[in-house]
Every structure is written in C-alpha cells, then in structure tokens.
Coordinates of C-alpha atoms in Angstrom, one line a residue:
X253 CA -60.9 31.3 -49.2
X254 CA -58.9 29.7 -51.6
X255 CA -55.1 29.6 -51.0
X256 CA -52.4 31.4 -53.2
X257 CA -51.1 27.6 -54.1
X258 CA -55.2 27.0 -55.2
X259 CA -54.9 30.7 -56.9
X260 CA -52.3 30.0 -58.8
X261 CA -52.1 26.5 -59.9
X262 CA -53.8 25.9 -63.4
X263 CA -56.8 24.8 -63.0
X264 CA -56.8 20.7 -64.7
X265 CA -59.1 20.5 -67.9
X266 CA -62.7 19.4 -68.2
X267 CA -63.7 16.0 -68.9
X268 CA -66.7 15.8 -70.7
X269 CA -68.1 12.5 -70.4
X270 CA -71.5 11.4 -72.7
X271 CA -74.4 9.4 -71.4
X272 CA -77.4 8.0 -72.7
X273 CA -79.6 9.0 -69.9
X274 CA -82.2 6.2 -71.2
X275 CA -81.4 2.5 -69.4
X276 CA -81.5 2.2 -66.0
X277 CA -80.8 1.5 -63.3
X278 CA -77.5 2.1 -65.1
X279 CA -78.1 5.7 -66.5
X280 CA -81.6 7.6 -66.9
X281 CA -83.1 10.8 -66.1
X282 CA -84.3 12.2 -62.9
X283 CA -88.3 12.7 -63.1
X284 CA -88.3 15.0 -60.3
X285 CA -84.9 16.7 -60.4
X286 CA -84.4 16.0 -64.4
X287 CA -80.5 15.5 -63.5
X288 CA -79.0 12.3 -64.8
X289 CA -78.5 9.6 -62.0
X290 CA -77.9 5.8 -62.1
X291 CA -75.2 3.2 -61.1
X292 CA -72.6 4.9 -64.1
X293 CA -73.3 8.4 -62.9
X294 CA -72.1 7.4 -59.0
X295 CA -69.7 5.9 -60.7
X296 CA -68.3 8.1 -62.8
X297 CA -68.3 11.1 -60.0
X298 CA -66.2 8.5 -57.9
X299 CA -63.6 8.2 -60.5
X300 CA -63.4 11.5 -61.2
X301 CA -62.6 11.9 -57.7
X302 CA -59.9 9.7 -57.7
X303 CA -58.6 11.5 -60.6
X304 CA -58.6 14.3 -59.0
X305 CA -60.3 16.6 -62.0
X306 CA -63.5 17.7 -62.9
X307 CA -66.4 16.0 -65.0
X308 CA -68.6 17.5 -67.5
X309 CA -71.9 15.1 -68.5
X310 CA -73.2 15.5 -71.4
X311 CA -76.2 13.8 -72.1
X312 CA -76.3 12.1 -76.2
X313 CA -79.2 10.1 -77.6
X314 CA -77.3 6.3 -78.2
X315 CA -77.7 6.9 -82.0
X316 CA -74.3 8.5 -82.6
X317 CA -72.9 8.1 -79.6
X318 CA -69.7 6.8 -81.3
X319 CA -69.4 9.3 -83.9
X320 CA -69.4 12.1 -81.7
X321 CA -67.0 11.0 -79.0
X322 CA -64.6 10.7 -82.6
X323 CA -65.8 13.9 -84.0
X324 CA -64.3 15.2 -80.4
X325 CA -67.8 16.4 -79.2
X326 CA -67.1 14.8 -75.8
X327 CA -63.9 13.1 -74.4
X328 CA -65.5 10.0 -73.2
X329 CA -68.5 7.8 -73.4
X330 CA -69.3 5.8 -69.8
X331 CA -73.3 4.6 -70.7
X332 CA -72.9 0.3 -70.5
X333 CA -71.1 0.5 -73.8
X334 CA -70.2 -3.2 -74.3
X335 CA -66.2 -3.4 -75.6
X336 CA -66.5 -6.0 -78.8
X337 CA -64.5 -6.5 -81.6
X338 CA -65.9 -4.2 -84.1
X339 CA -65.7 -1.0 -81.7
X340 CA -62.8 -1.9 -81.0
X341 CA -61.2 -1.2 -84.7
X342 CA -63.0 2.2 -84.0
X343 CA -62.5 3.5 -80.9
X344 CA -60.5 2.5 -77.5
X345 CA -61.9 1.3 -74.2
X346 CA -60.9 1.6 -70.9
X347 CA -60.8 -1.3 -68.5
X348 CA -64.1 -3.2 -67.8
X349 CA -66.0 -1.2 -65.4
X350 CA -68.4 -3.9 -64.7
X351 CA -69.3 -7.2 -65.9
X352 CA -73.2 -9.4 -66.2
X353 CA -73.0 -12.5 -65.2
X354 CA -74.8 -15.8 -66.2
X355 CA -76.6 -17.7 -64.2
X356 CA -79.5 -20.2 -64.3
X357 CA -82.4 -20.2 -62.2
X358 CA -85.3 -22.8 -61.4
X359 CA -87.9 -23.7 -59.3
X360 CA -87.5 -23.7 -55.7
X361 CA -88.1 -27.2 -55.3
X362 CA -84.8 -27.8 -57.3
X363 CA -81.9 -27.0 -54.4
X364 CA -79.5 -24.6 -55.7
X365 CA -75.7 -26.6 -55.9
X366 CA -74.4 -28.0 -59.5
X367 CA -75.1 -26.6 -62.3
X368 CA -72.7 -28.1 -64.6
X369 CA -73.1 -29.4 -67.6
X370 CA -73.2 -33.2 -66.3
X371 CA -75.1 -32.2 -63.4
X372 CA -77.9 -30.6 -65.7
X373 CA -78.0 -33.7 -68.6
X374 CA -81.6 -34.5 -69.0
X375 CA -82.5 -30.8 -67.9
X376 CA -84.7 -28.9 -70.3
X377 CA -82.8 -25.5 -70.0
X378 CA -84.8 -22.1 -71.6
X379 CA -82.3 -18.9 -73.5
X380 CA -82.7 -16.6 -75.6
X381 CA -82.3 -17.4 -79.0
X382 CA -79.5 -16.0 -81.2
X383 CA -77.5 -14.7 -78.0
X384 CA -74.6 -16.2 -76.4
X385 CA -76.5 -17.9 -74.0
X386 CA -77.5 -20.3 -76.8
X387 CA -74.0 -20.6 -78.0
X388 CA -73.0 -21.4 -75.0
X389 CA -75.6 -24.0 -74.2
X390 CA -75.3 -25.7 -77.3
X391 CA -72.1 -25.5 -77.3
X392 CA -71.3 -27.4 -73.6
X393 CA -74.7 -28.6 -72.5
X394 CA -74.9 -31.1 -74.8
X395 CA -77.1 -33.7 -72.8
X396 CA -79.4 -31.0 -72.1
X397 CA -83.0 -30.0 -74.0
X398 CA -82.3 -27.0 -75.3
X399 CA -85.5 -24.4 -75.4
X400 CA -85.4 -21.2 -77.4
X401 CA -86.9 -18.2 -76.9
X402 CA -87.6 -14.4 -78.5
X403 CA -87.8 -13.3 -75.0
X404 CA -86.7 -13.9 -71.5
X405 CA -90.6 -13.2 -70.3
X406 CA -91.5 -16.2 -72.7
X407 CA -88.8 -18.6 -71.1
X408 CA -89.5 -17.1 -67.4
X409 CA -93.0 -18.3 -68.3
X410 CA -92.6 -21.9 -68.8
X411 CA -90.5 -21.7 -66.2
X412 CA -93.1 -21.1 -63.6
X413 CA -95.5 -23.4 -65.0
X414 CA -93.2 -26.5 -65.2
X415 CA -92.3 -26.7 -69.0
X416 CA -88.9 -25.8 -68.1
X417 CA -86.3 -27.1 -65.6
X418 CA -84.2 -24.0 -66.1
X419 CA -83.5 -21.2 -67.7
X420 CA -79.8 -19.9 -68.6
X421 CA -79.4 -15.8 -69.1
X422 CA -77.8 -12.6 -67.6
X423 CA -78.2 -12.0 -64.1
X424 CA -79.6 -8.9 -64.4
X425 CA -82.1 -9.7 -66.5
X426 CA -83.3 -12.8 -64.5
X427 CA -83.0 -11.1 -60.8
X428 CA -85.8 -8.3 -62.0
X429 CA -87.6 -11.4 -62.7
X430 CA -87.3 -13.5 -59.1
X431 CA -87.9 -10.2 -57.9
X432 CA -91.6 -9.5 -59.1
X433 CA -94.7 -11.5 -57.3
X434 CA -94.3 -14.3 -60.2
X435 CA -90.6 -15.2 -59.6
X436 CA -91.4 -16.2 -56.0
X437 CA -91.6 -19.5 -57.6
X438 CA -88.1 -19.9 -58.8
X439 CA -84.5 -18.9 -57.5
X440 CA -81.1 -19.0 -58.8
X441 CA -79.4 -22.6 -59.7
X442 CA -76.2 -21.4 -59.5
X443 CA -73.7 -19.3 -61.8
X444 CA -72.6 -20.2 -65.2
X445 CA -69.5 -22.6 -64.0
X446 CA -65.9 -21.8 -63.7
X447 CA -65.4 -24.7 -66.0
X448 CA -66.3 -24.5 -68.8
X449 CA -65.9 -21.1 -68.8
X450 CA -68.5 -18.6 -69.8
X451 CA -67.7 -15.5 -71.3
X452 CA -69.0 -12.5 -69.5
X453 CA -70.2 -9.4 -71.4
X454 CA -67.7 -6.8 -70.4
X455 CA -68.4 -2.6 -71.0
X456 CA -65.8 -0.1 -70.7
X457 CA -65.2 3.2 -70.8
X458 CA -64.8 4.8 -74.8
X459 CA -62.1 7.3 -75.3
X460 CA -60.8 8.0 -78.2
X461 CA -57.6 5.6 -80.0
X462 CA -55.1 8.4 -79.6
X463 CA -56.4 9.3 -76.1
X464 CA -53.7 7.3 -74.3
X465 CA -53.2 9.4 -71.3
X466 CA -56.4 9.6 -70.4
X467 CA -57.4 6.0 -71.0
X468 CA -54.5 5.2 -68.4
X469 CA -55.7 8.0 -65.9
X470 CA -59.6 6.1 -66.0
X471 CA -57.8 2.7 -65.7
X472 CA -55.6 3.9 -62.6
X473 CA -59.1 5.2 -60.8
X474 CA -61.3 2.3 -61.8
X475 CA -58.8 -0.1 -59.9
X476 CA -58.3 2.6 -57.4
X477 CA -62.3 2.5 -56.5
X478 CA -62.5 -1.3 -56.6
X479 CA -59.7 -1.8 -54.3
X480 CA -60.8 1.0 -52.0
X481 CA -64.0 -0.2 -51.5
X482 CA -65.9 2.8 -53.1
X483 CA -67.1 0.1 -56.6
X484 CA -69.2 -2.2 -53.8
X485 CA -71.0 0.4 -51.8
X486 CA -71.9 1.7 -55.0
X487 CA -73.0 -1.1 -57.0
X488 CA -74.7 -1.9 -54.0
X489 CA -77.3 0.7 -54.0
X490 CA -78.5 -0.7 -57.5
X491 CA -78.1 -4.6 -57.4
X492 CA -77.9 -7.3 -55.4
X493 CA -75.1 -9.3 -57.2
X494 CA -71.5 -8.6 -58.1
X495 CA -70.4 -7.0 -61.3
X496 CA -67.0 -6.8 -61.2

C-alpha cells in the first residue's frame, strides 16, 4: 500500500528514449520476448534508477531518429549515436557512455607488447580504407607498410595466411574475429599507444539543445553508475574489454 507521502507526491514525468533495436549487442529485439535487449537497454535502466525517474523505451528505425528527437517525438536517443561535430550542430549530447578502443592484432607467434610506431617499423599493417584507423596509421606509422581493405574480414584473412604482420582496428570488430575458430591463430598485440594518442570514437545520449537540465541529469547518472560499479557489471555481460 502506498504511503501518504507517495500518494500526494506528484508523479515525475516519464523520459521517453528512442532506441533502434537493430545493433547487437548494444541494442536488439529479443526473438523470444520480442522486447528490446542489450547493453544500452540495461545501462539505460540503471541510469533511470540513478535519476529516480521512469523511462519509456521507444523503438525507432535509424533513418530519421534525430529528426524525431528535434520534433519532440521523444526526449532522448540512446542508440549508439556517435558524437560528431556535424551532429553537435543539430543536437546536444551527454557525456560519453562508451568508447570503442583501437587495437593491433597479430599472429600468436608474436608476443604482445610494444605497438609504437618504432616497434612496428618495417611491419605490414592492414586496416579498413577511408577510416580513422587509416588516417592514424598514415599519420604516425610512416615506417610501416599500410595495406588497405574494404572490409575487416579481408584484412583478417590476409593476417590468417601470413600476408600481414598485424591488423589495426576497433576492438569490438576485431574481438569477434579472435573469438571465431579462424581467429585462434591470433591475439591482441596491444592497444593503440598512449603516445601518439588515438582519438577513440565516443558515443553519447542525444538530446535537444534546449534540454540542458535533462542533459545534466543524465551526466550525473552516468558518473554515478561508473563510480559505484554498476557500469562495469553491465559491461561485463556483453564485452570482454573496457569500453569506458
């Protein structure tokens, strides 16, 4: 039975959050329950608990998801929305709630360790063309041979057969290869070095620019769940590596 205080307290407004539901393991539709599941759904629930408010999930296809926010169809987007300069001209973002690390992978015949430009001088490194990873390698790994590929799978295959010494890319994508039967050949050689630093892709909650109070609330909640261990418990269900 509700207490008198609960009965007289005004109900807090529901925060409506748009999620695509087609990007596992971050967000997807469970085929059994037909409900939204994934890392972002679990994290959103913890953020709403930290804010002591009720949140409603709104499934929305990717196309037009920002337009829907601006039109007021929902209050926020939490669907692996990368923070970019172009998007920041249209909407506001919370602090990042995940980042994808960049790593070098190579044959298990090579010991993990130094992956600086000096350590990989003379080595042949594969990466995806027209990507931040390509730009990084070309800017700093000038003494390495850079091989470009349309898809990560093509680079991984060349690594498997010995045409490459290493592949550089985002850890999420490369970890899927390492966890496969073919990927048993290889392992992580090291994260992108601290110097020169690699700018990791950052993802935040999208909000309307005028909703500064809501942005501040989400930021406080993100900081809280990271500090109290909730974030790491959720992350460990979906990823074997840190994405903070």
